[in-house]
Coordinates of C-alpha atoms in Angstrom, one line a residue:
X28 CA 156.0 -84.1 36.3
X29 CA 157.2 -82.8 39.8
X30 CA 155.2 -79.2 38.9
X31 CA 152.1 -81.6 37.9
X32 CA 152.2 -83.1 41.8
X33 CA 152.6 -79.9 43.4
X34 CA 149.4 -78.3 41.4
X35 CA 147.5 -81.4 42.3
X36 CA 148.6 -81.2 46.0
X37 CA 147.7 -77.5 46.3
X38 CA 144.5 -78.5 44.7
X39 CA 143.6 -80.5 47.8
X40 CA 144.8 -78.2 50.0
X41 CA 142.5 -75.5 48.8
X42 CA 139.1 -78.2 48.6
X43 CA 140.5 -79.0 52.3
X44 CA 140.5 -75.0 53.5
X45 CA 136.9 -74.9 51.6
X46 CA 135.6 -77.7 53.3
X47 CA 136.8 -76.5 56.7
X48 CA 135.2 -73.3 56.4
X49 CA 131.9 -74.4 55.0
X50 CA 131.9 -77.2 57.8
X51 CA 131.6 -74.2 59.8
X52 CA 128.9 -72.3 58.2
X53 CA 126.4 -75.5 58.9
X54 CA 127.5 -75.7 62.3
X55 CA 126.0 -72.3 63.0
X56 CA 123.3 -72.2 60.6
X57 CA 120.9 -71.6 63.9
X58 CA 123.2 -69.8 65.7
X59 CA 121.4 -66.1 66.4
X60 CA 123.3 -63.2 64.2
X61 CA 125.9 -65.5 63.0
X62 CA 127.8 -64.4 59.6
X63 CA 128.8 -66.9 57.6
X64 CA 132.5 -66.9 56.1
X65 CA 133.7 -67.0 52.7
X66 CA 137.0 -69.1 51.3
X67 CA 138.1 -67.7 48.2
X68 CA 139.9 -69.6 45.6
X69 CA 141.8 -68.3 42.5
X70 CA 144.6 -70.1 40.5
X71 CA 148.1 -69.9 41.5
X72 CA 151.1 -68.1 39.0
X73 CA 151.9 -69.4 35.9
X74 CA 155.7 -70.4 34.8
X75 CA 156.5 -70.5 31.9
X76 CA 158.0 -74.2 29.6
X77 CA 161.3 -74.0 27.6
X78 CA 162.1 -76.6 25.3
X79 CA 166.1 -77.1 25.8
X80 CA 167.7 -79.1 23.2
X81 CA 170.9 -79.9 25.4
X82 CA 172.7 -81.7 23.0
X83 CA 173.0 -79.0 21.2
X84 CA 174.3 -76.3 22.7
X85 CA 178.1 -77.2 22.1
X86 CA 177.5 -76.4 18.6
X87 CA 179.4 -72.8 17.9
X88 CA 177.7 -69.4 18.2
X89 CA 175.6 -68.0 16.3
X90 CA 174.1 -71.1 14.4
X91 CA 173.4 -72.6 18.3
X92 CA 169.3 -72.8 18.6
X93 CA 167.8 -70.2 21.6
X94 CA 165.9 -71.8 24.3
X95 CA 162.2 -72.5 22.8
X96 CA 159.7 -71.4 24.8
X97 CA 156.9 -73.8 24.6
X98 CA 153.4 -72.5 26.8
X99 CA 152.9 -71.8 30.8
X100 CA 152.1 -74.0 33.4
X101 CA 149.5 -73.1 36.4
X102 CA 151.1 -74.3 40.0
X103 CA 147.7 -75.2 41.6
X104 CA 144.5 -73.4 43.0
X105 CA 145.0 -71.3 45.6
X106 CA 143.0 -69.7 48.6
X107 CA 143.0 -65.8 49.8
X108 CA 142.4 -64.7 53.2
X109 CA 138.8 -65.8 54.7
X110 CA 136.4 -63.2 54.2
X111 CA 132.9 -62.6 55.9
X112 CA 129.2 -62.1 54.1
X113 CA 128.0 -59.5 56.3
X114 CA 124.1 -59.6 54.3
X115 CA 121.3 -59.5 56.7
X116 CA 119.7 -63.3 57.9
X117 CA 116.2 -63.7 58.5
X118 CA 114.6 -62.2 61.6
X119 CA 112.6 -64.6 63.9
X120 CA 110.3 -63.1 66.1
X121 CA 110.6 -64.8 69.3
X122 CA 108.6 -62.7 71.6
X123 CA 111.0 -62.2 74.5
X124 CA 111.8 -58.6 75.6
X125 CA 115.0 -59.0 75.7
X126 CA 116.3 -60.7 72.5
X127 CA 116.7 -57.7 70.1
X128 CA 117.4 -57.8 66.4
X129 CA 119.0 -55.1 64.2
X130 CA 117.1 -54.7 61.2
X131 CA 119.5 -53.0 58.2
X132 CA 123.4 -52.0 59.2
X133 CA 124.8 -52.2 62.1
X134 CA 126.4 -53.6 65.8
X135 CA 125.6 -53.9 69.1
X136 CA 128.7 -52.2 70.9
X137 CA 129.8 -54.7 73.7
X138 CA 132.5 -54.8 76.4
X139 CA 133.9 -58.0 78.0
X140 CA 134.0 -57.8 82.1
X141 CA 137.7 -57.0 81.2
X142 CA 137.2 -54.0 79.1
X143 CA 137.8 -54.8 75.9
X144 CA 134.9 -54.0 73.4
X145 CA 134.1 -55.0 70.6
X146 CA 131.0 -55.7 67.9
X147 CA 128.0 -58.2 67.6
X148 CA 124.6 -58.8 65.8
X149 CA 123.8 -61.4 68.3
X150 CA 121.1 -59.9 70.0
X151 CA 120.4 -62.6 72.9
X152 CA 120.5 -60.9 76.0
X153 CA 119.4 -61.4 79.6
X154 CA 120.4 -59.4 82.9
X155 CA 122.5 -60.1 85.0
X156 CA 122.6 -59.6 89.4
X157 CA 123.3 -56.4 88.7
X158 CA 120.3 -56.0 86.3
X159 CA 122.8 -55.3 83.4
X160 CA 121.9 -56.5 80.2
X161 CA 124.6 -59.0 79.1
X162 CA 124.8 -61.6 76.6
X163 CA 124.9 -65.2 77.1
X164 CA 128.8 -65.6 78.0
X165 CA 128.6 -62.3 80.2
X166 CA 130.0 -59.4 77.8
X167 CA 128.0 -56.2 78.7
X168 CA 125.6 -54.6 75.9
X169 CA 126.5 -50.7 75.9
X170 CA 124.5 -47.5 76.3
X171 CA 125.2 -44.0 75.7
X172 CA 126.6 -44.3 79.1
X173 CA 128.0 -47.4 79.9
X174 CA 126.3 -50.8 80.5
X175 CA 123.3 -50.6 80.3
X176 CA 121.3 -51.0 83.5
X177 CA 117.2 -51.8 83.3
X178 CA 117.2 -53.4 87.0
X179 CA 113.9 -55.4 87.4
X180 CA 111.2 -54.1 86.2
X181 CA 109.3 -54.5 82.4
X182 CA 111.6 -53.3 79.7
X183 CA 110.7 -51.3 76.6
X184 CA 113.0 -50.3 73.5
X185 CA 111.8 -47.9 70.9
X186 CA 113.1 -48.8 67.5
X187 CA 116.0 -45.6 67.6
X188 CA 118.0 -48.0 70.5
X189 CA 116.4 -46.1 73.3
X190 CA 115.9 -48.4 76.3
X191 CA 113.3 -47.8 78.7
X192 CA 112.7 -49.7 82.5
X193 CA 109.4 -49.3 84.3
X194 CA 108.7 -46.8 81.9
X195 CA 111.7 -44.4 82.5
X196 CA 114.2 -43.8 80.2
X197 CA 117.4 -45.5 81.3
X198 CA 120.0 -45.7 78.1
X199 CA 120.5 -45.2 74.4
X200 CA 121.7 -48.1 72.5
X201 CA 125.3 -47.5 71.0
X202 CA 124.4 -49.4 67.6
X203 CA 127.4 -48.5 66.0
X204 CA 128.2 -48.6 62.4
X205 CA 131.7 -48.9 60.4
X206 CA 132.1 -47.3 56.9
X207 CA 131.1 -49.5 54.1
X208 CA 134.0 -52.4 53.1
X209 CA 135.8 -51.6 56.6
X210 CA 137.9 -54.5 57.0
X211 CA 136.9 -56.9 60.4
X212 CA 138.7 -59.1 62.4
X213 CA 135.8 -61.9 63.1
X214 CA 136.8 -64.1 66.8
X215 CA 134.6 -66.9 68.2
X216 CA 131.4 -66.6 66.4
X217 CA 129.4 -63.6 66.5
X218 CA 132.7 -61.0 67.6
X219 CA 134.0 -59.0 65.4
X220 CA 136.6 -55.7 66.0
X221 CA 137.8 -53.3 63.0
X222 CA 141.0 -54.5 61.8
X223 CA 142.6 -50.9 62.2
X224 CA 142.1 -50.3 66.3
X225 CA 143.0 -46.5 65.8
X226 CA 138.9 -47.0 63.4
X227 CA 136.2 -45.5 65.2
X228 CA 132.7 -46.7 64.9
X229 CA 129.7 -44.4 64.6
X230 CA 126.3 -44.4 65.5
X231 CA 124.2 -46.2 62.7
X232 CA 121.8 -43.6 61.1
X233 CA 117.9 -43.9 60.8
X234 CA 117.4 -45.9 58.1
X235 CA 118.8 -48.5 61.2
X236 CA 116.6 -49.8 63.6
X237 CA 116.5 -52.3 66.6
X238 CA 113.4 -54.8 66.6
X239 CA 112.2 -55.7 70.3
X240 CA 111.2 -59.7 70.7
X241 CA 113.4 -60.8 67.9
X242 CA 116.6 -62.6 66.9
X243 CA 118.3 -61.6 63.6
X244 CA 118.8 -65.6 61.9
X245 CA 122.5 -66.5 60.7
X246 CA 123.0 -65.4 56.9
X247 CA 124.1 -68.8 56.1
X248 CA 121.5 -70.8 53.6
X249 CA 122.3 -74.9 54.3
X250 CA 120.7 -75.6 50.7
X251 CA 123.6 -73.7 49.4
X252 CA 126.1 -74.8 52.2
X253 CA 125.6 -78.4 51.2
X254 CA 125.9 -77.6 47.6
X255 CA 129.0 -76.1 48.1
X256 CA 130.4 -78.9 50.3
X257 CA 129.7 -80.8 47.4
X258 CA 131.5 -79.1 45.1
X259 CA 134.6 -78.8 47.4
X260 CA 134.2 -83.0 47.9
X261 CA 134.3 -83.3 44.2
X262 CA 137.3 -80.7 43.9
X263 CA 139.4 -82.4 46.2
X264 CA 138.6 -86.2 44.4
X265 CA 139.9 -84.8 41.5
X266 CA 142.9 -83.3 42.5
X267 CA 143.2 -86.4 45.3
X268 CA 143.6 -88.7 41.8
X269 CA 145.4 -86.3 40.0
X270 CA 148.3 -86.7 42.7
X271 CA 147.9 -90.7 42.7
X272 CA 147.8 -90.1 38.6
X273 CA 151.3 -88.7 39.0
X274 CA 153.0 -90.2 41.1
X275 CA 152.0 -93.8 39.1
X276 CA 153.8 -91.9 36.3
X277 CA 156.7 -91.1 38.8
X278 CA 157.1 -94.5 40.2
X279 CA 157.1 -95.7 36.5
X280 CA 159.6 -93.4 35.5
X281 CA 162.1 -94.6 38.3
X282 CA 161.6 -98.3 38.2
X283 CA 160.6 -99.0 34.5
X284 CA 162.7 -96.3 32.5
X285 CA 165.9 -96.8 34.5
X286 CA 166.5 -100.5 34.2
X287 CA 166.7 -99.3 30.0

């Protein structure tokens, strides 16, 4: 009875997580480059049932019955660790020169005014006093040779990542690329760092390329998002009664049964 509550309760508990991290997804379904996450769910260990006839056992070996065993019992849905759908959104052409989309695999390589860097396919960027091209919270976009600087005048980028300003050639892009199925550590929305920090990235290859006057969309679909928030709803109703369900049982076992 006690093993039925707990599978219930960790029913909810995995609708709950599911819910969270769809919530989420719809939140940014507009936000530029955004990758939506992924909850997965798989069914806890099994135990196994033994019938024990008690009574029993004080009969004398070897005409005392074994232990019977009887089937297994699942302890609840679980989740795994939050994954990330890294498949390309749509790209929205937007016709500012500075808004850049990747079009196939592939980061922009940023560093915070601290130093750190890390990855991005938010390509919303703007320049800054310095006439470095930043992104909206400040984190530099990289070149070949640090931040890259276009000062003033009207900027050009070829589709390679090479970054032109008045017409002179003032950076390569570092549009970095991590081997396929590399584990990522994803912070705020659009950040992401390998989760080994000894990984180096490498320069995506050709079949890569960076689109001028465009914002790669988030990957996240809200027909499907809301289909799936449904789904979780129902999931958790279900389990949500199957707990009330048992513990009717359990109050009826305490109060009813004992006064016999």
């Amino acid at each position: 009875m006690m093993r039925g509550l707990y599978a219930a309760a960790a029913g909810m508990l995995s609708s709950f997580n599911r819910q969270e991290t769809i919530n989420n997804n719809l939140a940014n379904v507009n936000t530029p480059g955004f990758k939506r996450d992924l909850t997965p769910v798989r069914a806890g260990r099994e135990v196994g049932e033994v019938r024990d006839i008690g009574g029993l056992f004080s009969v004398p070996y070897p005409t005392r019955p074994l232990k019977t065993m009887v089937g297994t019992v699942g302890t609840g849905a679980l989740n795994d660790p939050v994954t990330t759908d890294f498949s390309d959104g749509d790209v929205r052409e937007t016709g500012n020169e500075l808004d850049l989309a990747i079009v196939g695999r592939g980061f922009f390589q940023m560093q915070s005014p601290d130093g750190k860097t890390f990855y991005t396919r938010a390509g919303q960027f703007a320049r800054d006093a310095g006439g470095r091209l930043v992104d909206p919270v400040g984190n530099f976009l990289m070149g070949d040779e640090g931040p890259i600087q276009v000062r003033q005048g009207p900027v050009s980028i070829d589709p390679d990542g090479t970054v032109y300003a008045d017409g002179e050639e003032v950076a390569i892009m570092r549009v970095m690329t991590f081997p396929t199925d590399t584990p990522m550590v994803k912070f705020g929305d659009n950040a992401f760092r390998p989760t080994d920090p000894s990984l180096q990235a490498t320069f995506a290859d050709e079949l890569t390329t960076v689109q001028q006057g465009a914002l790669a969309g988030s990957n996240v679909n809200p027909t499907q998002a809301v289909i799936e928030m449904m789904s979780a709803m129902r999931s958790y109703e279900a389990a949500q009664r199957m707990v009330q369900l048992n513990d009717s049982i359990l109050e009826r076992s305490v109060n009813d049964i004992g006064r016999v």
